XYZ file of C-alpha atoms in Angstrom:
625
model
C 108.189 162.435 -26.424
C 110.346 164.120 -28.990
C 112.114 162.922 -31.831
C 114.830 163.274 -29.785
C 114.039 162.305 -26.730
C 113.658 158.101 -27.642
C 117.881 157.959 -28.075
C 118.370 159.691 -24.572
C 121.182 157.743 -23.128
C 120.579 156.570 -19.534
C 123.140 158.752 -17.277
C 122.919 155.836 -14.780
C 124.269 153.210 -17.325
C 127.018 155.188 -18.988
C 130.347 155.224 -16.799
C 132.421 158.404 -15.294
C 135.525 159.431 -17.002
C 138.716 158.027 -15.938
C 139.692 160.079 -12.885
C 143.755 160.640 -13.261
C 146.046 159.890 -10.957
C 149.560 161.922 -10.338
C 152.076 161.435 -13.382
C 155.429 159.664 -12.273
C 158.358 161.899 -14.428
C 159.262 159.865 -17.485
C 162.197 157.960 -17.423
C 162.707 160.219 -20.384
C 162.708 163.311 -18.650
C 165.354 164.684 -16.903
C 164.453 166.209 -13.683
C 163.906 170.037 -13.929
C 166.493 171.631 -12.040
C 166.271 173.419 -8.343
C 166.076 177.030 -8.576
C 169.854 177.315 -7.639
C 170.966 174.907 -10.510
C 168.978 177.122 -13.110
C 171.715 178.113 -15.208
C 170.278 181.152 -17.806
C 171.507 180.622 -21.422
C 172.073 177.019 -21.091
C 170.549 175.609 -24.091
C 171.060 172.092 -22.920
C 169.556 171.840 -19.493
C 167.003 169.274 -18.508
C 166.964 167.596 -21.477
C 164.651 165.109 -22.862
C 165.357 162.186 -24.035
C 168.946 162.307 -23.926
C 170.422 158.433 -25.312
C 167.398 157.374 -26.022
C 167.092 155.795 -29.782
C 164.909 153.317 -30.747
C 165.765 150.312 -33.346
C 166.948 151.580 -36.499
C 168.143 154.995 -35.058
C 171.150 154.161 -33.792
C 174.458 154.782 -34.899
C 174.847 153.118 -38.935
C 171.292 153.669 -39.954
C 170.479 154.365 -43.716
C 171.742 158.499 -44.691
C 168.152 158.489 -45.807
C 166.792 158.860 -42.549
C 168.964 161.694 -40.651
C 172.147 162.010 -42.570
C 173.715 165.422 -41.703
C 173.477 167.097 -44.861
C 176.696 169.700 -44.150
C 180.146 167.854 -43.557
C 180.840 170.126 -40.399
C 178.684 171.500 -37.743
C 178.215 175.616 -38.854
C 178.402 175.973 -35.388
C 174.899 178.019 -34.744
C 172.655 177.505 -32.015
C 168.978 177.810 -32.234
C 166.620 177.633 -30.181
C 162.985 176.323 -31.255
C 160.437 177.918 -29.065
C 157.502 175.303 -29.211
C 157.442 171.116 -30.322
C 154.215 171.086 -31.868
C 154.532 170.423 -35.914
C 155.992 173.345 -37.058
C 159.012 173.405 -33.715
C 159.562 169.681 -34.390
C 159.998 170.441 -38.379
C 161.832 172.939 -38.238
C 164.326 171.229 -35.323
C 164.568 168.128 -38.038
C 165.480 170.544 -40.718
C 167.675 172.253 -38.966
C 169.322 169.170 -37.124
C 170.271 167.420 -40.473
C 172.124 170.534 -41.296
C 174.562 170.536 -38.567
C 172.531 173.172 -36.406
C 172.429 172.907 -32.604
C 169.440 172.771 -31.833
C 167.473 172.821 -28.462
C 163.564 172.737 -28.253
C 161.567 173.967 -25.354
C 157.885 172.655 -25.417
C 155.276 173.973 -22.818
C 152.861 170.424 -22.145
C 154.015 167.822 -24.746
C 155.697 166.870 -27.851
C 153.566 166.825 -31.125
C 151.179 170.006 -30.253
C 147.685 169.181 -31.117
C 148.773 166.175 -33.389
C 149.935 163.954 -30.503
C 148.191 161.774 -28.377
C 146.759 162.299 -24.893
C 147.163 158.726 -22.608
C 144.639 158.330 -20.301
C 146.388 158.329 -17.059
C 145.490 155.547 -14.342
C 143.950 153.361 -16.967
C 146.169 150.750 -17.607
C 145.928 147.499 -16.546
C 148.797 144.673 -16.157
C 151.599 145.276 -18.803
C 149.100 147.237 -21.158
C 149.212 150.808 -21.770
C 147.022 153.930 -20.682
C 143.896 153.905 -23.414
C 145.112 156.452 -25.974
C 143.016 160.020 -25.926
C 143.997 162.761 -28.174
C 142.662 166.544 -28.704
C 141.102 165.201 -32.195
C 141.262 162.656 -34.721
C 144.429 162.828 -37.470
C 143.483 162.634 -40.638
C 146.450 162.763 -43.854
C 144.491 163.760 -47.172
C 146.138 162.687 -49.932
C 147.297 166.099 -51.015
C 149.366 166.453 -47.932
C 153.262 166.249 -49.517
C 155.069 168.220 -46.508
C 153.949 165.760 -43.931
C 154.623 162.650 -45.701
C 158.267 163.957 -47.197
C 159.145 164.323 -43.208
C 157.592 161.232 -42.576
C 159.789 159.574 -45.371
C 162.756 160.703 -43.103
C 161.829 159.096 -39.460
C 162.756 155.388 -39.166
C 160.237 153.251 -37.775
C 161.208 149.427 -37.068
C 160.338 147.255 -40.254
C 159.217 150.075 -42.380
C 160.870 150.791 -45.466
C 159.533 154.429 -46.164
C 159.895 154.997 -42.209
C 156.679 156.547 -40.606
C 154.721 156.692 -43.494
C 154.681 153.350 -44.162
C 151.831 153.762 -41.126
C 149.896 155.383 -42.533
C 146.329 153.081 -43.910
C 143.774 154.169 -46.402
C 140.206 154.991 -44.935
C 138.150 154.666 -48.233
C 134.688 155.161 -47.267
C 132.874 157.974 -45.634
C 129.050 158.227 -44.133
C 127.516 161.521 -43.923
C 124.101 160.641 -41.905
C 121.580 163.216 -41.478
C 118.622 162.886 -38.666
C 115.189 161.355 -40.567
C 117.571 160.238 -43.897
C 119.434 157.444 -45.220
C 123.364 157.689 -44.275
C 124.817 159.010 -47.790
C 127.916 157.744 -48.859
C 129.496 160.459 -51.147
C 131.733 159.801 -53.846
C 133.529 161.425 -56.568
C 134.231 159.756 -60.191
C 137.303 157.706 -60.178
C 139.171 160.020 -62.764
C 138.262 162.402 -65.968
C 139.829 161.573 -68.834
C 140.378 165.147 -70.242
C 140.263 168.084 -67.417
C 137.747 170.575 -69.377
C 135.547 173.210 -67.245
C 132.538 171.247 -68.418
C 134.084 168.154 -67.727
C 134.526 169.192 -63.864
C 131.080 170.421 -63.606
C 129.206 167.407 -64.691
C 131.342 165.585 -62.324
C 130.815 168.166 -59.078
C 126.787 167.903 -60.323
C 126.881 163.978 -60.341
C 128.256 163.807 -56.913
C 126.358 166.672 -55.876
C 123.123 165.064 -56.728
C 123.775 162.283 -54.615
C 121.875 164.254 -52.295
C 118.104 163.738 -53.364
C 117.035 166.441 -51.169
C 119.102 169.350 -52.728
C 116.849 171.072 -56.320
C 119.235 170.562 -59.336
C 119.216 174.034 -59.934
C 120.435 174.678 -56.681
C 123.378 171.894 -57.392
C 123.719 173.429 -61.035
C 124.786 176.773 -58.728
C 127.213 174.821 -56.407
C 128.687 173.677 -59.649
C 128.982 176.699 -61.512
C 130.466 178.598 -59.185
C 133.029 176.120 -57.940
C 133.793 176.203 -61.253
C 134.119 180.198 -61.261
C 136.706 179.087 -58.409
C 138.562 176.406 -60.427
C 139.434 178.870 -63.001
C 139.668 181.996 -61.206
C 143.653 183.479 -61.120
C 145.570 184.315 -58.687
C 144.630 187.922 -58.372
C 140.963 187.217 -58.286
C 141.306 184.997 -55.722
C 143.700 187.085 -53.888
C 141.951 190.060 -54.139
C 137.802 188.948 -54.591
C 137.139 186.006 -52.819
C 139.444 186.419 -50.016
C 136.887 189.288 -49.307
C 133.632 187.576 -49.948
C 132.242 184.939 -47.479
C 132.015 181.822 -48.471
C 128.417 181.922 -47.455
C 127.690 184.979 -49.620
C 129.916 183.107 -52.339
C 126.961 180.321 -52.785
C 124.106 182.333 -51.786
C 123.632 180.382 -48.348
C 120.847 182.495 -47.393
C 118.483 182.135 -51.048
C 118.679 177.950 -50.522
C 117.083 175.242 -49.224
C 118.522 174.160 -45.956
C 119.556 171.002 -47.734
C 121.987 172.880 -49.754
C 122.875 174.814 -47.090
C 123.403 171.636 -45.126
C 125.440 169.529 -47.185
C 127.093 171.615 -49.957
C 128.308 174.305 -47.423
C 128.284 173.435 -44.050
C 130.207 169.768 -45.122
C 133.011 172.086 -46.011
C 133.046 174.592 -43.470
C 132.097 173.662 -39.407
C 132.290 169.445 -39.973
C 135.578 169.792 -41.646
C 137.210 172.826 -40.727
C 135.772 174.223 -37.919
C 135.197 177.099 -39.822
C 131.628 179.243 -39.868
C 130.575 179.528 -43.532
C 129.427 183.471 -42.359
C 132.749 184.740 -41.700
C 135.411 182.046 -43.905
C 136.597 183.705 -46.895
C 135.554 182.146 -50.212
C 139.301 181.788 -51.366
C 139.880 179.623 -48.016
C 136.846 176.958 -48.218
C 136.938 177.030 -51.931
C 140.566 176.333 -51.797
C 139.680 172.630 -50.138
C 136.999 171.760 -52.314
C 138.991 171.881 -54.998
C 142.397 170.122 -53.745
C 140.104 167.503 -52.784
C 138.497 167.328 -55.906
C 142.127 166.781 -57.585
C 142.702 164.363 -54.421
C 139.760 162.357 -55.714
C 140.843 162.157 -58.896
C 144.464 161.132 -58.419
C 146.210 164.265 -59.433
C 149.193 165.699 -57.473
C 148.403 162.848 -54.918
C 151.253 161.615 -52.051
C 148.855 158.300 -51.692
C 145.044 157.938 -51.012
C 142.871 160.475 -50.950
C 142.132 159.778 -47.724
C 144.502 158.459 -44.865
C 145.131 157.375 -40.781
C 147.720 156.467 -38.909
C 147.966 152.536 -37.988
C 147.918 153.682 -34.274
C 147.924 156.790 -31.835
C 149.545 159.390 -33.270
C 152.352 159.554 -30.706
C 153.415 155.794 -30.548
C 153.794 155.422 -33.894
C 154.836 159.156 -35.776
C 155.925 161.457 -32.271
C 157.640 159.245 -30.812
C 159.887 157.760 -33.206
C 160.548 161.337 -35.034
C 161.510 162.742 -30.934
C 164.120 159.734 -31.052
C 165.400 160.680 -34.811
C 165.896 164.240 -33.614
C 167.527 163.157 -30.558
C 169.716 160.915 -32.115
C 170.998 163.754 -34.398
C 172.061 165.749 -31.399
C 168.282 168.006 -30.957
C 167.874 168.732 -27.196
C 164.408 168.493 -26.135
C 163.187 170.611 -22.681
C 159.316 169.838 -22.122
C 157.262 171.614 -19.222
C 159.472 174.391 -20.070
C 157.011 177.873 -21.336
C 158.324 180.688 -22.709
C 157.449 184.180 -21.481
C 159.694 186.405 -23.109
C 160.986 187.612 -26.060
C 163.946 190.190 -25.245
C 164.539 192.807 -28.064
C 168.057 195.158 -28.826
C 169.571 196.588 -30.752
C 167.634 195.238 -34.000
C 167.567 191.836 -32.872
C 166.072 188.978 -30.203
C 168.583 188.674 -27.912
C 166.991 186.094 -25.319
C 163.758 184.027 -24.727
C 163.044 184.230 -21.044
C 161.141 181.097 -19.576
C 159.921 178.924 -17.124
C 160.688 175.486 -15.945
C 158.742 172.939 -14.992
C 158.825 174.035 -11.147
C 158.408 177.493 -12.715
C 162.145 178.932 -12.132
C 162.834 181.808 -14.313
C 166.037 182.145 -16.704
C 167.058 183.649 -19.907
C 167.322 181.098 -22.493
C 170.412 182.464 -25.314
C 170.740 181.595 -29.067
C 172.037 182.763 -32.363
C 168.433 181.789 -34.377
C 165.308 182.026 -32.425
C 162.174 180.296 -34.233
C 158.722 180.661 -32.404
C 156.610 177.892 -32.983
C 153.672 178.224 -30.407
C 150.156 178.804 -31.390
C 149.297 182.539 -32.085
C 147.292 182.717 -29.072
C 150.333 182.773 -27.356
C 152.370 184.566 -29.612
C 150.416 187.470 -29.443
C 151.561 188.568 -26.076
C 155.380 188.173 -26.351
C 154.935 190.355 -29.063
C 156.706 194.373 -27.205
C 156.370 197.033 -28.542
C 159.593 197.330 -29.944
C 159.109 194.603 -31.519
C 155.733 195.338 -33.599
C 158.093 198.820 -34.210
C 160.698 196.410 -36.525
C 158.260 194.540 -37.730
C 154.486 195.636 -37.688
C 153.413 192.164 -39.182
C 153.771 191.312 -35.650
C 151.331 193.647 -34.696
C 148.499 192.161 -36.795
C 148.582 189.014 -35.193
C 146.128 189.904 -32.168
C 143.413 190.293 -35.279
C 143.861 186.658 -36.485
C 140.753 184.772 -34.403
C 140.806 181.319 -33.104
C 137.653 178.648 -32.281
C 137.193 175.599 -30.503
C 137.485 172.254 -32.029
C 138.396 169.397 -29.148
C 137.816 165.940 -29.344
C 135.565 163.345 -26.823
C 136.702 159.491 -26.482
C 134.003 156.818 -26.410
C 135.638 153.606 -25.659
C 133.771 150.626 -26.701
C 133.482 146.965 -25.420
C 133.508 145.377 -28.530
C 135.091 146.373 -32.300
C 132.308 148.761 -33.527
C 133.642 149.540 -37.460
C 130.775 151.762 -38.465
C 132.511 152.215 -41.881
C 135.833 152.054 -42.921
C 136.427 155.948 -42.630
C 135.180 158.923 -41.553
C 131.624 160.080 -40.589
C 130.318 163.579 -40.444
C 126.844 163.845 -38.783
C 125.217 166.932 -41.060
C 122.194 167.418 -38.459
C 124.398 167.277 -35.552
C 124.570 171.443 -33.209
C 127.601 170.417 -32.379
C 129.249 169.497 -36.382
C 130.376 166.242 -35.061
C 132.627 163.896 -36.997
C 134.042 160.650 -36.048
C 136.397 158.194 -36.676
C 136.246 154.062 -35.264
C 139.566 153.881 -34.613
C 140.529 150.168 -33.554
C 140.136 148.517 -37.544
C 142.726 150.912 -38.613
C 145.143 149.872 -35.484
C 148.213 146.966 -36.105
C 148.252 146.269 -32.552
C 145.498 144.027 -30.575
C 143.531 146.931 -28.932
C 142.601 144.861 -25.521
C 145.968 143.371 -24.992
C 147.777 146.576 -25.759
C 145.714 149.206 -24.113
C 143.543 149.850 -20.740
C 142.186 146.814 -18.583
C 141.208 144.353 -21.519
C 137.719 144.548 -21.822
C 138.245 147.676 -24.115
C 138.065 147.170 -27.722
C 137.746 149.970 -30.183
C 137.457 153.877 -29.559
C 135.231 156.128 -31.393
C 137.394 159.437 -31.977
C 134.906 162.299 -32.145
C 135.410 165.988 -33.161
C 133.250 168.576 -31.593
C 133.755 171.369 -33.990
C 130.648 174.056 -32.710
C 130.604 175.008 -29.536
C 128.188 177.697 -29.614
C 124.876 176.149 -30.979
C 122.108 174.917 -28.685
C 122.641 171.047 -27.832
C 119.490 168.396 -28.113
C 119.182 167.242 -25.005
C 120.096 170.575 -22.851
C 119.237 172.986 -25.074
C 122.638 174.968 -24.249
C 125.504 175.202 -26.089
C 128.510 173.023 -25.363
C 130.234 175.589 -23.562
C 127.596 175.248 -21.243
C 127.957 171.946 -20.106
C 129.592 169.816 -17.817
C 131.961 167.135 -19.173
C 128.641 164.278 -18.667
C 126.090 166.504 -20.355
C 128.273 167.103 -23.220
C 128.716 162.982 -23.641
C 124.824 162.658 -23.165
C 124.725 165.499 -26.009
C 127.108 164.049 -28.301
C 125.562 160.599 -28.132
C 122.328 161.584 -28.717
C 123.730 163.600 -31.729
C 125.336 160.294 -33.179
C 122.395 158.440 -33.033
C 119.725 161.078 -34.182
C 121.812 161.388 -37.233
C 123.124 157.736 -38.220
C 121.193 155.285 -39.454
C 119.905 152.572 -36.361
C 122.543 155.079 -34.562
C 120.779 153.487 -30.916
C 121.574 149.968 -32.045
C 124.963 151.037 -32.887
C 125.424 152.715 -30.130
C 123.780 151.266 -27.091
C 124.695 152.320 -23.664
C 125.939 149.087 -22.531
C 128.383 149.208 -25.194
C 130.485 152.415 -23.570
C 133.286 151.488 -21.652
C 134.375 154.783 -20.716
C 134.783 158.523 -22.196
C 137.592 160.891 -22.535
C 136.922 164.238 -22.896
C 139.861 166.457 -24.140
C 141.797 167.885 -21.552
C 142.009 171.204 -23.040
C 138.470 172.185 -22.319
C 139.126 173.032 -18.611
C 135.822 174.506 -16.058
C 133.341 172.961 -18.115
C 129.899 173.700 -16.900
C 131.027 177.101 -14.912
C 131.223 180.748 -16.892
C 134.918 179.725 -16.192
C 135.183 177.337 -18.912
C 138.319 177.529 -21.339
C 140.593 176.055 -24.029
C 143.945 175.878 -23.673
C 144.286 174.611 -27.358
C 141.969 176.474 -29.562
C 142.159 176.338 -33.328
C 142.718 178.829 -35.651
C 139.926 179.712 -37.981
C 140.358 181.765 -41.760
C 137.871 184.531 -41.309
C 137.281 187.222 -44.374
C 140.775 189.373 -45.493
C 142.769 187.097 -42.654
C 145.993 186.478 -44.877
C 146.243 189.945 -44.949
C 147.081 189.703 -40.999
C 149.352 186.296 -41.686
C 153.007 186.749 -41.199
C 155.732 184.971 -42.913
C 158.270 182.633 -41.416
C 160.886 185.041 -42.368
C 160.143 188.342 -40.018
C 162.150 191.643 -40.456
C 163.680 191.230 -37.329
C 166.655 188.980 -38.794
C 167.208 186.052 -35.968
C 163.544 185.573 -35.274
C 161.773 183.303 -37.470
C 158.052 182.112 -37.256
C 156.515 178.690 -37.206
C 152.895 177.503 -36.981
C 149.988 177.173 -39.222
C 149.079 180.622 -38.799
C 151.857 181.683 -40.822
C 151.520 182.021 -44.742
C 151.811 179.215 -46.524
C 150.545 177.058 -49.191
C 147.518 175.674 -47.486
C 145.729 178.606 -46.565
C 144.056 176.487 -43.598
C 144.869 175.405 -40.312
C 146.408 172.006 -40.749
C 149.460 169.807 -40.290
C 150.796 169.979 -43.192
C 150.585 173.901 -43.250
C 152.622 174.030 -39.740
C 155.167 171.609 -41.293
C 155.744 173.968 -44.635
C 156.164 177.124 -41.736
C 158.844 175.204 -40.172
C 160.545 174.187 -43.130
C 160.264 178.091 -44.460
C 161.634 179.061 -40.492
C 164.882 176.579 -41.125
C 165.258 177.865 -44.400
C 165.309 181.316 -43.132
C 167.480 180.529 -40.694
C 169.973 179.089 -43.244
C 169.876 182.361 -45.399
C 170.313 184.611 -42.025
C 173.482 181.979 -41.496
C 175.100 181.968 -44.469
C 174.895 178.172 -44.544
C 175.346 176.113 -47.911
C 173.582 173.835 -47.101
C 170.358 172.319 -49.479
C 167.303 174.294 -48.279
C 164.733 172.301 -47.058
C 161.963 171.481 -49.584
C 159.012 173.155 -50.046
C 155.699 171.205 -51.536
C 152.647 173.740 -52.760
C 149.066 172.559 -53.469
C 148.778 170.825 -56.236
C 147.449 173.155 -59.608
C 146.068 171.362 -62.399
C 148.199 172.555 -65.285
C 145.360 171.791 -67.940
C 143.539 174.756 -66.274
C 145.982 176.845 -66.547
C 145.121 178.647 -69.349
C 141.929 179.492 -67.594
C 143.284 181.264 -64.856
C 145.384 183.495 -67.141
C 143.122 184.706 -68.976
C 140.818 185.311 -65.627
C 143.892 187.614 -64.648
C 143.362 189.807 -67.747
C 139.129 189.457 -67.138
C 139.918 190.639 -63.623
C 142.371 193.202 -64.634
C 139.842 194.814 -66.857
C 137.005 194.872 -64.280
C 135.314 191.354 -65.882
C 133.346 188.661 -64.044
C 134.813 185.071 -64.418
C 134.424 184.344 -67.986
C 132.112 180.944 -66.432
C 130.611 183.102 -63.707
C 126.802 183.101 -65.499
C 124.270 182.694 -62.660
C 124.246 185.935 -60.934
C 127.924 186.744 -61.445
C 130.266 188.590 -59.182
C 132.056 191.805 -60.599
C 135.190 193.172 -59.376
């Protein structure tokens, strides 16, 4: 038997996922239209959510949530081509200034963020149990999110949606054959100093028994290098350099390569420390160092929402929008962008019975996933603007999430866990202690009570059990994988985790074929690979009523995230109010954090790198120009 082989789950004990059953329209959903009444150019047909507002929305609520911030409509129409993050951002930016809007949204509002009900699970008055591509987690440095957040009523809430949003203080990161470490960073530094910020890194570093302390003295060094690098070094040397290469991956002990690297890369990011710039993973270490240490923070460094994503953040901010006048059309996909005479002049698209029309607007932002902005890119297009062009070379992974749902509250720790050892870099999340409602009397059939949210973030490696990766596997294997994952890696992870206590398993229903060479993902994730930002657009393209949203484009957070599609839609409405002529405020835009007492550091790198110079810290082996 192998070390493995003693937490096999028993297939026989575990149940099958929830089968689905046919999805009744919502009563929020107008019915698409027949293929006669498909009127091209309508902006407002077969809208969602049309009177709908929930308490606090209506008519008389606070100026703080909503208020129109022109005194007359400028009288533009835009259309927002995706309601993901960025689409639903830039439609509440756009909104408050008096812009009609209309959104058209392919499967369902919120994009990856939202959550997925589990349909034909409900029992009585309850609600379907709540599934979602991935766990949500709000770092503490997120300010974009949280502003919008700010601005969407919720009932009893005085800051709106964020008011839901809970700490989750502690964090396990359990590795197969070792105690579970729980990692943290020193409460605060007096004085911000180089040296000051390496003995800290080393201290938590070292946390790790099995890593050398030369080998941490290295991490810390040269995240240090990073921390006072300048702009053009990191610009134009570690956007170059692996991240891997950066700390020398291949020379250390798989400890260090374990937790100093791959914690930042495939459990957190979904990112492969071979191929991720330096400039990109680097960048995260150190805004959650300054996270940790309460500098340029929105709240705790780490936080969830009080419930699924869509019940208590979508939801509300689709009945804000609506309220303002936004016009929501969802099951409706865009195919087309059509280009003349210097300028979009329609978006062709589908319904949900899949009749064709033209859709026409003044302002056109496209806020779908690159994936599929790549092909509505023409040629005549990439001609005005060859930015365009480069987006087929950004690359995208997989990073889904699986659903355990448990028969009893199972509060592992009051966070997150990352399992280091695990093929797969899974993370997880116990869900229910961070929830306001009851879970049994509010979701499924009653007899569940807690979910354990797990991220499956590599789905190349060869699994435990099968010894395939998770591409490879039916939906069942890759539970039986994952489980046996958990519990190799955490502490008594079999106890924990018993068969008898698994209600039932979700599996994310963007991973479609599994188990057959067919297998795909309709929501992949976009990773940072080496030079990438050199193939990022901006929101503002040279084609002057197109406008780009999603967190491919450039922005502050040079990662894949929430709060970097929520700056691209507030940089797409803020184009859109330059291409306009409107007066209105431009929407704000928060950047990461930089901690000003280091900035005479990074100046003086800009000379060093100017003249050819390693970092003036960069010691141990240093990197040249």
């Amino acid at each position: 038997m192998s070390a493995h082989e003693k937490h096999l789950p028993h297939s026989a004990a575990l149940p099958a996922e929830p089968k689905p059953r046919p999805v009744e329209p919502s009563r929020d959903q107008a019915a698409p239209p027949s293929r006669r009444a498909f009127v091209t150019g309508a902006l407002g047909a077969g809208a969602l959510g049309a009177g709908v507002l929930a308490a606090g929305v209506a008519a008389g609520a606070a100026p703080a949530f909503g208020a129109s911030l022109v005194s007359s409509s400028p009288g533009k129409r835009v259309a927002v081509l995706g309601g993901g993050m960025a689409g639903l951002t830039a439609a509440h930016e756009l909104a408050e200034r008096g812009f009609q809007v209309t959104v058209y949204e392919r499967k369902s509002l919120g994009g990856k963020a939202r959550s997925i009900p589990v349909p034909g699970t409900a029992g009585g008055v309850r609600r379907d149990l709540p599934g979602e591509h991935g766990f949500r987690f709000f770092p503490g440095f997120y300010r974009n999110v949280p502003d919008s957040m700010r601005r969407i009523p919720f009932p009893g809430n005085a800051n709106g949606v964020w008011d839901n949003l809970v700490s989750a203080p502690q964090a396990i990161f359990a590795q197969a054959g070792r105690p579970d470490m729980h990692l943290t960073l020193p409460n605060g530094i007096e004085n911000i100093t180089p040296e000051a910020l390496r003995d800290a890194l080393t201290a938590a570093a070292s946390v790790a028994s099995q890593v050398p302390l030369w080998e941490v003295a290295f991490w810390a060094e040269k995240m240090v290098v990073f921390l006072t690098s300048g702009d053009l070094r990191r610009r134009k040397q570690w956007e170059y350099m692996p991240y891997s290469e950066y700390l020398q991956a291949d020379k250390m002990s798989a400890g260090y390569r374990n937790i100093l690297i791959k914690s930042f890369t495939s459990t957190l990011v979904a990112a492969k420390e071979t191929v991720a710039s330096t400039r990109t993973i680097t960048m995260m270490v150190e805004i959650f160092l300054w996270t940790m240490l309460g500098r340029g923070n929105d709240g705790a460094p780490d936080r969830v929402l009080n419930g699924p994503t869509s019940e208590v953040w979508v939801e509300p901010w689709h009945q804000l929008l609506t309220s303002l006048g936004v016009t929501f059309n969802v099951g409706w996909t865009v195919t087309g962008l059509d280009y003349a005479g210097g300028k979009i002049t329609g978006a062709r698209v589908t319904d949900p019975l899949g009749n064709a029309g033209v859709v026409n607007a003044d302002y056109y932002v496209l806020a779908v996933p690159v994936e599929r902005a790549v092909p509505l890119m023409s040629p005549a297009m990439i001609a005005a603007d060859p930015a365009l062009g480069r987006l087929r070379r950004l690359q995208t992974d997989w990073m889904n999430g699986l659903m355990l749902y448990l028969k009893q509250k199972t509060p592992i720790t009051h966070g997150h866990m990352a399992f280091m050892d695990s093929p797969w870099a899974v993370t997880g999340l116990t869900q229910g202690q961070f929830w306001r409602n009851d879970f049994p009397s509010t979701y499924g059939d009653g007899t569940v009570r807690d979910v354990l949210s797990l991220d499956l973030s590599d789905w190349d490696a060869p699994g435990l059990l099968y010894g395939v990766s998770a591409r490879k596997c039916t939906p069942r294997q890759i539970v039986d994988e994952v489980l046996a994952q958990v519990r190799a890696n955490l502490d008594d992870g079999a106890t924990i985790l018993p068969d008898s206590l698994i209600h039932s398993w979700f599996l994310d229903p963007g991973i479609t074929q599994s188990g057959t060479p067919a297998v795909a993902n309709d929501e992949p994730l976009l990773v940072n690979t080496i030079g990438s930002w050199d193939d990022r657009p901006d929101a503002v393209t040279r084609i002057p009523n197109l406008f780009l949203g999603g967190d491919y484009v450039r922005v502050s957070v040079n990662l894949a995230t929430m709060e970097g599609a929520n700056e691209s839609g507030r940089r797409a409405a803020n184009g859109v109010l330059q291409a306009s002529g409107s007066s209105a405020t431009p929407a704000g835009i928060f950047e990461l954090y930089q901690e000003p007492a280091l900035k005479g550091f990074r100046d003086a790198d800009d000379w060093r790198y100017r003249l050819g110079l390693p970092n003036a810290f960069d010691v141990i082996k240093p990197y040249w120009p």
